[in-house]
Amino acid sequence: MSADVRFMKGNEAIAEAAIRAGLQGYFGYPITPQSEIVEYLAIEEPKHDYVLLQAESEVASANMVYGGAAAGARVMTSTSSPGFSLMQEGVSYIACAQLPCLFVNVARGGPGLGTIQASQGDYFQAVKGGGHGDYRLIVLAPNSVQEMVDYCILGFELADQYRTPALVLTDGSIGQMMEKVVLPPPIAYKPNKPWATTGKPQDRERNAITSLYIESEEMEAVNNELQAKYKAISENEVRYEGYNLDDAEVVLVAYGVTSRVCRKVVDLGRDNGMKVGLLRPQTLWPYPTAAISELADESRVKLFMSVEMSAGQMVEDVRLAVEGRKPVHFYGRTGGIIPTPEEIINAIKAQL
Amino acid sequence: MLQEMVFAGFGGQGVLSMGKLLAYAAMKEGREISWMPSYGPEMRGGTANCVVNISDERIASPVGSMFDVAVVLNLPSLHKFESVVKPGGVLIWESSTIKEPPTRTDINVHALPAIEKASNELKNVKVMNMLVLGALVGIMDIVKKESLIVALEDTLPKRHHKLIPLNEKAIELGMSLVSSGA
């Protein structure tokens, strides 16, 4: 069979990928710039078996995801920044209840109701916990329409593997842009979830899903279980991509659409005799701390620069990895503006 | 080789679909592509634009600040994009409605009375964007005309396929206008 090659928007691609991953339930509320996801799923819904429900709010969407995941179904929701803020209570509950599901945040500029243009200002919320309590999300950061497909499927798989919610953190530019994408064949999803609340048969005890543990000892035991899981994820699931790092003196760190711009900065810089390289985290949590730390030990590396569409968020994780061994600089734009290669080159020059 | 292009005009003039069709045609010819639309306040009533990159290699940035080609169909777009065409690049401007011609002399400027030609010769101003696309591929040889037709066949819903011959005529008219030095 020849490859299924399409020309798609990022939002359409992630919706199609979810269907091919065996989606069983989508619960969402429209918000720009991600509405094509629910639109696409609504158009396709009659041809497939999944449940599609437009919730009355993002608060409800997140809790419907909780319910669907507790019943053992492959479920997801998608939203954009202000909507993801509304979901945080549900996200924390789902993390505590250890339910696999997928969240998608096609981020826009904030704070507040903000702008509908692309932004990376939700990094803290995604990786440091936007909700309460000691929990983590597996956070995947695509930088192309193809990776919207790949990371949607990966997100579902990792969520199942670790019984934990995963988040695809992308932004309006990747949601709206169109690129060539190769779609994988649909999989026949056969969940293996003996813990799911599917009704009590004669041969096992009742399954219960909760995030309420009144007894301190019990709550601490749950926390220990979560932390052990997060440790395993940190050890096994770090993903990143390097570009021209082997002899780099200037190491750019960028994710998502900014990493695409930085790839061009590396090429432009090298045309002008600057030894620039790029480290692109593909997972924002777990973070490629060890890879950055190794680079900080290289004597040839003069400085790091985190480039973001934020006022400086991921740069804190770069600093934690570098631990003061090298200068860590920051360049960013906010408000929905994507920095140009030229302004990033100038920012590097200003530090050399 | 990487070609960075921007298409801009009023919402409704078909600038987004023009870029989309060109990108799709290039994809069909085996090239790497990206299409990035403006989807902000512009699109809600003002000017719209899209950036199209076509390359033989993996495309780094889907956005850019300087372009090899700018196609502008209204005056605000001319004001916005004339200055960001790379020296030696191409600027196509809609000369039947824009009354202030571009002033740069270090780029290849092509005046194209696309709206007038589409209205008078094709009796359908809606295919003006296809006429412009024809002119662009006539000047630049980015994709083959046949690939654009394939792109129309693949992307237009079946119920609109009866319009393909008209679109093809518009593309051909655009090509002939630039070859005759219009």
Short mmCIF file of C-alpha atoms in Angstrom, two decimals, chain A residues 39-221:
data_model
loop_
_atom_site.label_atom_id
_atom_site.label_comp_id
_atom_site.label_asym_id
_atom_site.label_seq_id
_atom_site.Cartn_x
_atom_site.Cartn_y
_atom_site.Cartn_z
CA GLU A 39 -14.57 20.64 13.71
CA TYR A 40 -12.62 17.87 11.98
CA LEU A 41 -13.68 15.27 14.53
CA ALA A 42 -17.31 16.36 14.15
CA ILE A 43 -17.16 15.98 10.35
CA GLU A 44 -15.53 12.53 10.62
CA GLU A 45 -17.65 11.30 13.52
CA PRO A 46 -20.39 9.54 11.48
CA LYS A 47 -17.76 7.30 9.82
CA HIS A 48 -16.26 6.12 13.12
CA ASP A 49 -17.23 4.71 16.51
CA TYR A 50 -15.99 7.43 18.85
CA VAL A 51 -18.15 9.59 21.07
CA LEU A 52 -17.91 13.29 20.29
CA LEU A 53 -19.40 15.68 22.78
CA GLN A 54 -19.27 19.45 22.84
CA ALA A 55 -19.17 20.22 26.55
CA GLU A 56 -20.69 23.28 28.18
CA SER A 57 -17.25 24.51 29.25
CA GLU A 58 -13.62 23.48 29.50
CA VAL A 59 -14.19 22.59 33.16
CA ALA A 60 -16.77 20.06 32.00
CA SER A 61 -14.56 18.79 29.14
CA ALA A 62 -11.76 17.90 31.55
CA ASN A 63 -14.14 16.07 33.87
CA MET A 64 -15.74 14.20 30.98
CA VAL A 65 -12.23 13.09 30.04
CA TYR A 66 -11.82 11.90 33.66
CA GLY A 67 -15.01 9.85 33.35
CA GLY A 68 -14.16 8.37 29.96
CA ALA A 69 -10.63 7.48 31.06
CA ALA A 70 -11.91 5.90 34.29
CA ALA A 71 -14.13 3.66 32.15
CA GLY A 72 -11.00 2.55 30.28
CA ALA A 73 -11.62 4.38 27.00
CA ARG A 74 -8.99 6.14 24.87
CA VAL A 75 -10.13 9.72 25.38
CA MET A 76 -8.87 13.24 24.78
CA THR A 77 -9.70 16.89 24.78
CA SER A 78 -8.12 19.89 23.11
CA THR A 79 -8.18 23.56 23.90
CA SER A 80 -6.13 26.74 23.85
CA SER A 81 -4.49 28.58 26.71
CA PRO A 82 -7.40 30.19 28.64
CA GLY A 83 -9.33 26.95 28.18
CA PHE A 84 -6.45 24.89 29.56
CA SER A 85 -6.39 27.10 32.65
CA LEU A 86 -10.03 26.19 33.24
CA MET A 87 -9.16 22.48 32.97
CA GLN A 88 -6.46 22.47 35.65
CA GLU A 89 -8.59 21.16 38.49
CA GLY A 90 -9.56 18.18 36.35
CA VAL A 91 -5.96 17.63 35.24
CA SER A 92 -4.79 17.40 38.85
CA TYR A 93 -7.62 14.98 39.74
CA ILE A 94 -6.83 12.82 36.68
CA ALA A 95 -3.12 12.73 37.57
CA CYS A 96 -3.96 11.62 41.12
CA ALA A 97 -6.48 9.05 39.91
CA GLN A 98 -3.76 7.78 37.51
CA LEU A 99 -5.87 7.85 34.40
CA PRO A 100 -4.40 7.67 30.88
CA CYS A 101 -5.71 10.34 28.51
CA LEU A 102 -4.48 13.03 26.16
CA PHE A 103 -4.73 16.79 26.49
CA VAL A 104 -3.84 19.10 23.62
CA ASN A 105 -3.06 22.77 24.23
CA VAL A 106 -2.77 24.76 21.00
CA ALA A 107 -1.44 27.73 22.90
CA ARG A 108 -2.16 31.40 22.25
CA GLY A 109 -0.77 34.60 23.68
CA GLY A 110 -1.60 35.55 27.25
CA PRO A 111 -1.96 36.22 30.08
CA GLY A 112 -5.70 36.70 30.37
CA LEU A 113 -7.96 36.27 27.39
CA GLY A 114 -4.92 37.51 25.48
CA THR A 115 -4.52 37.17 21.73
CA ILE A 116 -5.37 34.36 19.34
CA GLN A 117 -1.83 34.44 17.92
CA ALA A 118 0.73 31.77 18.76
CA SER A 119 2.64 31.79 22.05
CA GLN A 120 4.81 29.60 24.29
CA GLY A 121 3.73 31.34 27.46
CA ASP A 122 2.12 28.20 28.89
CA TYR A 123 5.40 26.36 29.51
CA PHE A 124 5.31 26.82 33.29
CA GLN A 125 1.70 25.69 33.43
CA ALA A 126 2.49 22.59 31.36
CA VAL A 127 5.69 21.39 33.03
CA LYS A 128 5.53 22.77 36.55
CA GLY A 129 1.94 21.80 37.23
CA GLY A 130 -0.90 24.17 36.41
CA GLY A 131 -3.10 22.44 38.95
CA HIS A 132 -2.52 21.73 42.62
CA GLY A 133 -0.43 19.04 44.23
CA ASP A 134 2.66 17.03 43.33
CA TYR A 135 1.92 15.76 39.86
CA ARG A 136 3.51 15.80 36.44
CA LEU A 137 2.26 15.58 32.89
CA ILE A 138 4.21 13.95 30.09
CA VAL A 139 4.60 16.99 27.83
CA LEU A 140 5.32 16.53 24.12
CA ALA A 141 6.25 19.52 21.96
CA PRO A 142 5.82 19.01 18.19
CA ASN A 143 7.48 21.42 15.76
CA SER A 144 5.83 20.32 12.52
CA VAL A 145 2.51 19.06 11.23
CA GLN A 146 4.07 15.59 10.95
CA GLU A 147 4.96 15.65 14.62
CA MET A 148 1.39 16.68 15.50
CA VAL A 149 0.49 13.23 14.15
CA ASP A 150 3.45 11.36 15.65
CA TYR A 151 3.18 12.91 19.13
CA CYS A 152 -0.59 12.51 19.31
CA ILE A 153 -0.14 8.77 18.91
CA LEU A 154 2.93 8.71 21.18
CA GLY A 155 1.01 10.69 23.80
CA PHE A 156 -1.80 8.14 23.88
CA GLU A 157 0.71 5.28 24.10
CA LEU A 158 2.80 6.79 26.89
CA ALA A 159 -0.36 7.70 28.80
CA ASP A 160 -1.49 4.07 28.68
CA GLN A 161 1.96 2.71 29.48
CA TYR A 162 2.37 4.82 32.61
CA ARG A 163 -1.31 5.31 33.53
CA THR A 164 -0.88 9.05 33.51
CA PRO A 165 -2.22 12.01 31.53
CA ALA A 166 -0.11 13.28 28.61
CA LEU A 167 -0.15 16.73 27.07
CA VAL A 168 0.71 17.82 23.55
CA LEU A 169 1.83 21.42 24.00
CA THR A 170 1.83 23.20 20.68
CA ASP A 171 0.75 26.63 19.52
CA GLY A 172 -1.48 28.45 17.09
CA SER A 173 1.16 28.69 14.37
CA ILE A 174 1.63 24.92 14.14
CA GLY A 175 -2.11 24.36 14.57
CA GLN A 176 -2.86 26.67 11.65
CA MET A 177 0.02 25.94 9.30
CA MET A 178 -0.17 23.36 6.53
CA GLU A 179 2.57 20.93 5.64
CA LYS A 180 3.04 17.58 4.01
CA VAL A 181 2.18 14.77 6.38
CA VAL A 182 2.48 11.00 6.12
CA LEU A 183 -0.37 9.33 7.99
CA PRO A 184 0.12 5.93 9.62
CA PRO A 185 -2.45 3.18 9.07
CA PRO A 186 -5.22 3.07 11.70
CA ILE A 187 -4.59 0.80 14.65
CA ALA A 188 -7.21 -1.50 16.19
CA TYR A 189 -7.06 -0.23 19.76
CA LYS A 190 -7.46 -3.00 22.31
CA PRO A 191 -7.10 -1.50 25.77
CA ASN A 192 -5.70 -3.70 28.52
CA LYS A 193 -6.99 -1.89 31.60
CA PRO A 194 -7.97 -4.34 34.34
CA TRP A 195 -8.39 -1.39 36.73
CA ALA A 196 -11.08 0.32 34.64
CA THR A 197 -14.56 0.85 36.07
CA THR A 198 -16.45 -1.19 33.51
CA GLY A 199 -18.97 -2.85 35.84
CA LYS A 200 -18.29 -5.57 38.40
CA PRO A 201 -18.12 -9.14 37.09
CA GLN A 202 -18.42 -12.14 39.44
CA ASP A 203 -14.73 -13.03 39.34
CA ARG A 204 -13.08 -9.89 40.72
CA GLU A 205 -13.45 -7.24 43.37
CA ARG A 206 -15.07 -3.92 42.63
CA ASN A 207 -12.82 -1.41 40.79
CA ALA A 208 -12.85 2.11 42.16
CA ILE A 209 -11.22 5.27 40.82
CA THR A 210 -10.72 8.18 43.17
CA SER A 211 -8.44 11.10 43.90
CA LEU A 212 -9.65 11.43 47.50
CA TYR A 213 -7.42 9.91 50.20
CA ILE A 214 -8.43 11.31 53.57
CA GLU A 215 -5.91 9.29 55.60
CA SER A 216 -2.47 10.95 55.55
CA GLU A 217 -0.59 7.66 55.32
CA GLU A 218 -2.72 6.58 52.41
CA MET A 219 -2.23 9.92 50.65
CA GLU A 220 1.52 9.70 51.16
CA ALA A 221 1.56 6.18 49.75
#
